């Protein structure tokens, strides 16, 4: 261990120095961004050139010699037993090379025990049953129609409220489990299950209940409460889920549109009983995931089986309908929230109860914003999952948290109003976060908060309003994050890791980090990622990529640097410790002697230097286990809306989004990420809604023309404020930003609508009909 | 949400959906009868294609391609599956997202709603043909400079829509840019940067 002085705090607010012990293998502390050359600068996205010319190859674009096209048969029934399946006609259909019937369902919650007749039990319309591989897609589709399935249909329930009723058709007869993921998928183990309701879950990784809420409520001078509802939202990434499977006797190669190459590898290895060394997963370019793209999936297992049977590579991409039905969504929520406070605003109790349905999956909670944003001695949450006959939910950009913020931040506003305080003043009082305080200040200035009027006091038909909402997201880390740096004799430098770039800009930040450490330009660093042949990287979820892989990358580059300096030292007649790398040169700090980096590489003992490093523990240790860093990613968003009180139409005019992600690595890419989160938030607030038909059990809008998403005409002016916040926890001190960007938007829009019309909306999406209803006009 | 221009163009234009509605899909065979095609939609003198794949010649990005296509095949499939021009993306297959936008005779169309048979004698430009060799079109450069591409899956279609606007209007307003891409879905949320990039490109093109 060695002692290092690090910058800590927020420049302009409380920047200071802190001494921490760091392992001797790790590089010296970086100063703040101002003093760095590439890190913290808006370096252009390194792979943009391939994207703007159409040359980036996504999974959907992979074309292997002899490749077959796969298609899947999906259940038309929301609940059924399969009695028999006859695939003979499909198999005999000219051009068909393989047919495969799934034995069980691979996604959602897993029932313990139960009967197994060799077919999956059908629990939602759209559930995968079988797959066909044929010479082309059309032939495969035709062959699907020839598969004869004998169903015994059963009662079903797709509506959450109905599913909660006693006597509702049971989605699962048995106790179910689904492994909990750091990002918010799955559910706690062993919770009670009654009818279709499972829970309550009362804990998060920030701990369980605190104090005594009843007592806290009794001590309160003011109580605010409400029931809030949010809808189901589908991820709708542009590239659908899918894989290309190439089964060879010595190696299974899978091209997958996934957020975790290593996750797909380990699942495939275990399902097909292969050593992990014989499974290779590749994801070079990926057309969006937002949390839904993990694991092998029914489609993946089917594709690999089809390839195994046919002996040819098989591409199996989902169609848009299946994408809506079967591979993830943000669960809905019904949430009762109650907050007690003293006259001076001090919170005395927060009580939360929620129900949500992730269809046949678990993970329909409302997150931990209510638990974590404001200090409150008495806190209790009870979050229940409700099973329905619908496709399984999946982690979706800050799982649970936009739902939770929608309720919490509206009630905090209501509290402020009841106390006769300004919404920001109250937050200044009850929110201890230094970063959010600064964000509130900057955002208020940007949106000109002082012009905010009393609720509903704007005159005219179209009323304007301004609102605020806040959020928090933990700094998640995956210590199984390794990077390898290579220097070649021809003067080139490469970084390799299994981590992916799903559109977030991983490639670019890795090139910045390595360039900074080696005194090179980012263009000189070739970034090779998205392949399990490289060392494991983190999954692209939980906003943990930057915090996990960039310290590993810097540390690996530092090691490579030590090695090349050691080799160059005798040639320069210097001590390695006196040498540094700067602007493509090796420079002696004592004598000023130089040697070009390229020359040094030319004279290496071996043709390449290879070093690797993994994400070590945080300096000073983690806050929780080995996966949560200290502090949080605090955010404040403000919205300005106009509401037409005759049509009920809401238009978001402006969003100011103030965010922290530790040390910002690339402001331009951060801006892109935040824009994306905000736009998805607006879309969630006002438009998106999965509509299920109670009578047939089918989704009515499983396409992109009826499932309404925000397009260009709905995009407001978005101003991104990015706070530099140093915490001295790793060699880069950087964290992610994807999820925080998405949490507060809907709540901020809701508060702005209230400010405009003076009536509160308790249900998402806030469509014109709901606005008119709130205004008592329909 | 869909752009006016994105409707299949031309006098003979018909959409795949109309076409399929007209002919119907038989229960067992995907083979589409030629009778319905010729009888219901095509002008009397139009050639009769199919039912199986037939040779077609397409002029794409200044190259001439000989390939096969089924009578009911849409252009996006021919480009992607037969010509390996995978820059053009298939996302919704029903004209709701514009990811598949290509130019046919310099007009943007959804290639998922355009029959390959219909564009044999037309000039097709895909994202692969927007740059002039190694020299990027100003809109492509602007997309790089303004970080207007994230995952990049919508980018080819987005660029085609923006380029088409710039072809028609060398000095667009922000509102005109928004309208030009109003049919293009970007789930990553690149819109603000797409707007900026297009205005920048217009500026640069003078
Ligand atoms: S794929 Fe053609 S419009 Fe969506
Ligand atoms: S960049 Fe990902 S969908 Fe537009």
PDB file of N, CA, C and O in Angstrom, chain A residues 27 82 166 243 332 400 453 557 563 606-607 612 710 727 770:
ATOM      1  N   UNK A  27      -1.956   3.213 -10.250  1.00  0.00           N
ATOM      2  CA  UNK A  27      -1.280   4.456 -10.635  1.00  0.00           C
ATOM      3  C   UNK A  27      -1.520   5.584  -9.639  1.00  0.00           C
ATOM      4  O   UNK A  27      -2.412   5.495  -8.801  1.00  0.00           O
ATOM      5  N   UNK A  82     -50.101 -27.783 -22.960  1.00  0.00           N
ATOM      6  CA  UNK A  82     -49.880 -28.379 -24.275  1.00  0.00           C
ATOM      7  C   UNK A  82     -50.011 -29.883 -24.119  1.00  0.00           C
ATOM      8  O   UNK A  82     -49.337 -30.501 -23.289  1.00  0.00           O
ATOM      9  N   UNK A 166     -59.222 -12.743  -4.421  1.00  0.00           N
ATOM     10  CA  UNK A 166     -59.245 -14.169  -4.073  1.00  0.00           C
ATOM     11  C   UNK A 166     -60.060 -14.900  -5.131  1.00  0.00           C
ATOM     12  O   UNK A 166     -61.034 -14.361  -5.653  1.00  0.00           O
ATOM     13  N   UNK A 243     -30.162 -13.890 -31.695  1.00  0.00           N
ATOM     14  CA  UNK A 243     -28.795 -14.389 -31.757  1.00  0.00           C
ATOM     15  C   UNK A 243     -28.539 -15.102 -33.085  1.00  0.00           C
ATOM     16  O   UNK A 243     -29.463 -15.493 -33.789  1.00  0.00           O
ATOM     17  N   UNK A 332     -45.882  -2.561 -14.062  1.00  0.00           N
ATOM     18  CA  UNK A 332     -46.713  -1.438 -13.623  1.00  0.00           C
ATOM     19  C   UNK A 332     -46.638  -1.318 -12.102  1.00  0.00           C
ATOM     20  O   UNK A 332     -45.941  -2.088 -11.430  1.00  0.00           O
ATOM     21  N   UNK A 400     -37.922   0.053 -11.076  1.00  0.00           N
ATOM     22  CA  UNK A 400     -38.713   0.465  -9.928  1.00  0.00           C
ATOM     23  C   UNK A 400     -38.632   1.938  -9.590  1.00  0.00           C
ATOM     24  O   UNK A 400     -39.579   2.514  -9.045  1.00  0.00           O
ATOM     25  N   UNK A 453     -45.207  30.258 -10.804  1.00  0.00           N
ATOM     26  CA  UNK A 453     -46.397  30.852 -10.195  1.00  0.00           C
ATOM     27  C   UNK A 453     -47.055  29.883  -9.213  1.00  0.00           C
ATOM     28  O   UNK A 453     -46.686  28.721  -9.111  1.00  0.00           O
ATOM     29  N   UNK A 557      -3.165  -0.194 -18.256  1.00  0.00           N
ATOM     30  CA  UNK A 557      -2.310   0.685 -19.055  1.00  0.00           C
ATOM     31  C   UNK A 557      -1.103   1.129 -18.237  1.00  0.00           C
ATOM     32  O   UNK A 557       0.020   1.232 -18.743  1.00  0.00           O
ATOM     33  N   UNK A 563       6.222  -1.350 -17.723  1.00  0.00           N
ATOM     34  CA  UNK A 563       7.040  -2.325 -18.428  1.00  0.00           C
ATOM     35  C   UNK A 563       7.845  -1.668 -19.552  1.00  0.00           C
ATOM     36  O   UNK A 563       9.047  -1.896 -19.683  1.00  0.00           O
ATOM     37  N   UNK A 606      10.207  -8.446 -26.564  1.00  0.00           N
ATOM     38  CA  UNK A 606       9.272  -9.362 -27.218  1.00  0.00           C
ATOM     39  C   UNK A 606       8.429  -8.531 -28.195  1.00  0.00           C
ATOM     40  O   UNK A 606       8.429  -7.308 -28.117  1.00  0.00           O
ATOM     41  N   UNK A 607       7.699  -9.213 -29.055  1.00  0.00           N
ATOM     42  CA  UNK A 607       6.965  -8.442 -30.066  1.00  0.00           C
ATOM     43  C   UNK A 607       5.743  -7.749 -29.480  1.00  0.00           C
ATOM     44  O   UNK A 607       5.133  -6.907 -30.112  1.00  0.00           O
ATOM     45  N   UNK A 612      -2.613  -6.988 -17.758  1.00  0.00           N
ATOM     46  CA  UNK A 612      -4.044  -6.890 -17.486  1.00  0.00           C
ATOM     47  C   UNK A 612      -4.267  -6.504 -16.036  1.00  0.00           C
ATOM     48  O   UNK A 612      -3.379  -6.651 -15.192  1.00  0.00           O
ATOM     49  N   UNK A 710     -42.331   8.700 -27.659  1.00  0.00           N
ATOM     50  CA  UNK A 710     -41.961  10.065 -28.049  1.00  0.00           C
ATOM     51  C   UNK A 710     -41.072  10.033 -29.281  1.00  0.00           C
ATOM     52  O   UNK A 710     -40.080   9.300 -29.321  1.00  0.00           O
ATOM     53  N   UNK A 727     -14.743  11.516  -5.499  1.00  0.00           N
ATOM     54  CA  UNK A 727     -14.923  10.784  -4.253  1.00  0.00           C
ATOM     55  C   UNK A 727     -13.698   9.948  -3.896  1.00  0.00           C
ATOM     56  O   UNK A 727     -13.669   9.315  -2.859  1.00  0.00           O
ATOM     57  N   UNK A 770     -56.878  11.842 -19.044  1.00  0.00           N
ATOM     58  CA  UNK A 770     -56.675  11.920 -17.591  1.00  0.00           C
ATOM     59  C   UNK A 770     -56.603  13.367 -17.137  1.00  0.00           C
ATOM     60  O   UNK A 770     -57.050  13.708 -16.042  1.00  0.00           O
TER      61      UNK A 770
END
